[in-house]
């Protein structure tokens, strides 16, 4: 099948303060399009005070784009910002039957559909796609479905239409509604199963580090480098959709779980990140965030900001953070990313490919984990040797005092272990 040809459209708000200038945002959109298997044949931008209610860009610009796209034999027009259902419908009407209209969100969902490989991942993508499409349902979907020969499921609809089977899109909204309820039920079942797994994992009481960062920063490569994870890493956007967790022995001997997560990107609606609940739960329940940055990227600073914004929206920005300034092997000598990027959190320069700095990163993570342990003052009878070893293995003993009945300990522990010691807490006045 020849690659579909895409024409990109970006807009610049005069008053807005975007993370990236419009040209750079379009360059990123082109990478997304490329990842989705499209060939980019042209682009246009417009500067305005406010998006047009009906067509997002102004009507003159719409005509200009239509002419250009037809000259360049484009099959798809992709808008760099999310179109609301009304704009989507109106643009489809103007561009006619032979030009698909997509926006950044639909494109990202399409890539997700290509890359999801666990059953939960697939269910999540299909649900997110249907919920996104439901209010935007127009003749476009049915039209293309007919073109695809009414094939059930599969990838026949081309970019933006992959994932859910076309036949499901031919049917009316009510039936899509039914499919959505069904998917939600299936997801609930899969999630209940995962919850049981997680509960089991929590019995091991290991601390968890969630690896977060912009897409393509090197998160999966880093996890592979510090463990035997064998996670797919690739030079494409959104290679990872499902969390992978590995146990890693830290330099001080402490065992910690590291979990790889879906990458972030600017202009990614938070609902979409939220749809990837498996990944999110890993982030929310983490003890520490390892923020991986591609320091060689020309817009590393904007990427860091986009990640910080997403973490804030997900309400996990209170978690302690360590920054891994990755791809150090490609940096020119003398470039200091800590200064250039104005990094405030503790940061280590690393290369997940050559292994440079990884040992120092592990030491920094372990030190941070100890720093964030909760202080504890307990008196433990000798017969509770199990609790004594738990403190030594998982926590930190700052001082201990042996008496005839047991040991008084001033130390620190991960918060999830505290309940075990409730009975032996020494009250402040004692
Ligand atoms: N030179 C160099 N390349 C790296 C380094 N770390 C990662 N890469 C490359 O960067 C690309 C992206 O790496 P991934 O590990 O897939 O990135 P990711 O953050 O998991 O990306 P998503 O899962 O798509 O969000 C791959 O081509 C890696 O080989 C590094 O330290 N140095
Ligand atoms: Mg990855």
mmCIF file of C-alpha atoms and ligand atoms in Angstrom, residues 31 115 211-224 231-241 260-264 292-296 325-331 350-356 358, ligand 1:
data_model
loop_
_atom_site.group_PDB
_atom_site.id
_atom_site.type_symbol
_atom_site.label_atom_id
_atom_site.label_comp_id
_atom_site.label_asym_id
_atom_site.label_seq_id
_atom_site.Cartn_x
_atom_site.Cartn_y
_atom_site.Cartn_z
ATOM 1 C CA UNK A 31 7.674 13.208 13.179
ATOM 2 C CA UNK A 115 1.932 0.258 19.198
ATOM 3 C CA UNK A 211 10.646 6.449 34.794
ATOM 4 C CA UNK A 212 8.892 9.413 33.182
ATOM 5 C CA UNK A 213 9.776 11.820 30.405
ATOM 6 C CA UNK A 214 9.082 13.173 26.955
ATOM 7 C CA UNK A 215 8.562 10.625 24.227
ATOM 8 C CA UNK A 216 11.839 9.378 22.681
ATOM 9 C CA UNK A 217 13.930 10.650 25.632
ATOM 10 C CA UNK A 218 15.422 7.197 26.207
ATOM 11 C CA UNK A 219 13.294 5.843 29.077
ATOM 12 C CA UNK A 220 13.107 2.290 27.761
ATOM 13 C CA UNK A 221 16.781 2.273 26.797
ATOM 14 C CA UNK A 222 17.619 3.368 30.336
ATOM 15 C CA UNK A 223 15.517 0.592 31.868
ATOM 16 C CA UNK A 224 17.237 -1.919 29.592
ATOM 17 C CA UNK A 231 11.948 -3.419 26.556
ATOM 18 C CA UNK A 232 11.447 -2.306 22.983
ATOM 19 C CA UNK A 233 13.296 0.941 22.433
ATOM 20 C CA UNK A 234 13.207 2.634 19.085
ATOM 21 C CA UNK A 235 13.829 5.955 17.470
ATOM 22 C CA UNK A 236 10.166 6.760 17.107
ATOM 23 C CA UNK A 237 7.537 8.538 19.104
ATOM 24 C CA UNK A 238 5.440 6.558 21.586
ATOM 25 C CA UNK A 239 7.303 3.277 21.243
ATOM 26 C CA UNK A 240 6.144 2.343 24.749
ATOM 27 C CA UNK A 241 2.523 2.235 25.827
ATOM 28 C CA UNK A 260 8.886 2.279 32.380
ATOM 29 C CA UNK A 261 5.903 4.409 31.326
ATOM 30 C CA UNK A 262 4.268 5.990 28.281
ATOM 31 C CA UNK A 263 6.022 9.137 27.074
ATOM 32 C CA UNK A 264 4.540 12.628 27.256
ATOM 33 C CA UNK A 292 14.646 11.215 31.672
ATOM 34 C CA UNK A 293 15.573 14.133 29.409
ATOM 35 C CA UNK A 294 16.980 13.993 25.885
ATOM 36 C CA UNK A 295 19.601 16.695 26.455
ATOM 37 C CA UNK A 296 20.572 16.678 22.782
ATOM 38 C CA UNK A 325 20.228 14.084 31.555
ATOM 39 C CA UNK A 326 20.420 11.432 28.872
ATOM 40 C CA UNK A 327 22.298 10.977 25.579
ATOM 41 C CA UNK A 328 25.435 12.519 27.089
ATOM 42 C CA UNK A 329 27.470 10.568 24.529
ATOM 43 C CA UNK A 330 26.175 12.914 21.829
ATOM 44 C CA UNK A 331 26.825 16.190 23.655
ATOM 45 C CA UNK A 350 24.148 9.849 31.711
ATOM 46 C CA UNK A 351 24.120 7.835 28.535
ATOM 47 C CA UNK A 352 21.757 4.902 28.471
ATOM 48 C CA UNK A 353 23.633 3.619 25.424
ATOM 49 C CA UNK A 354 27.243 3.734 26.644
ATOM 50 C CA UNK A 355 26.456 3.353 30.356
ATOM 51 C CA UNK A 356 28.279 6.584 31.197
ATOM 52 C CA UNK A 358 24.620 5.248 35.198
HETATM 53 N N1 LIG B 1 23.067 8.217 21.466
HETATM 54 C C1 LIG B 1 22.154 7.848 22.372
HETATM 55 N N2 LIG B 1 20.944 7.446 21.979
HETATM 56 C C2 LIG B 1 20.042 7.073 22.927
HETATM 57 C C3 LIG B 1 20.341 7.140 24.327
HETATM 58 N N3 LIG B 1 19.249 6.724 25.009
HETATM 59 C C4 LIG B 1 18.313 6.420 24.077
HETATM 60 N N4 LIG B 1 18.778 6.633 22.836
HETATM 61 C C5 LIG B 1 18.053 6.425 21.568
HETATM 62 O O1 LIG B 1 16.896 7.258 21.575
HETATM 63 C C6 LIG B 1 15.803 6.603 20.919
HETATM 64 C C7 LIG B 1 14.595 6.531 21.840
HETATM 65 O O2 LIG B 1 14.864 5.684 22.926
HETATM 66 P P1 LIG B 1 13.690 4.948 23.737
HETATM 67 O O3 LIG B 1 14.356 4.274 24.903
HETATM 68 O O4 LIG B 1 12.827 4.151 22.846
HETATM 69 O O5 LIG B 1 12.893 6.226 24.254
HETATM 70 P P2 LIG B 1 11.573 6.256 25.169
HETATM 71 O O6 LIG B 1 11.755 7.425 26.090
HETATM 72 O O7 LIG B 1 11.337 4.933 25.798
HETATM 73 O O8 LIG B 1 10.490 6.627 24.069
HETATM 74 P P3 LIG B 1 8.891 6.298 24.042
HETATM 75 O O9 LIG B 1 8.659 4.930 24.597
HETATM 76 O O10 LIG B 1 8.607 6.413 22.595
HETATM 77 O O11 LIG B 1 8.247 7.386 24.842
HETATM 78 C C8 LIG B 1 16.327 5.227 20.526
HETATM 79 O O12 LIG B 1 16.739 5.294 19.181
HETATM 80 C C9 LIG B 1 17.531 5.012 21.443
HETATM 81 O O13 LIG B 1 18.494 4.165 20.893
HETATM 82 C C10 LIG B 1 21.659 7.607 24.713
HETATM 83 O O14 LIG B 1 22.016 7.703 25.873
HETATM 84 N N5 LIG B 1 22.505 7.951 23.684
#
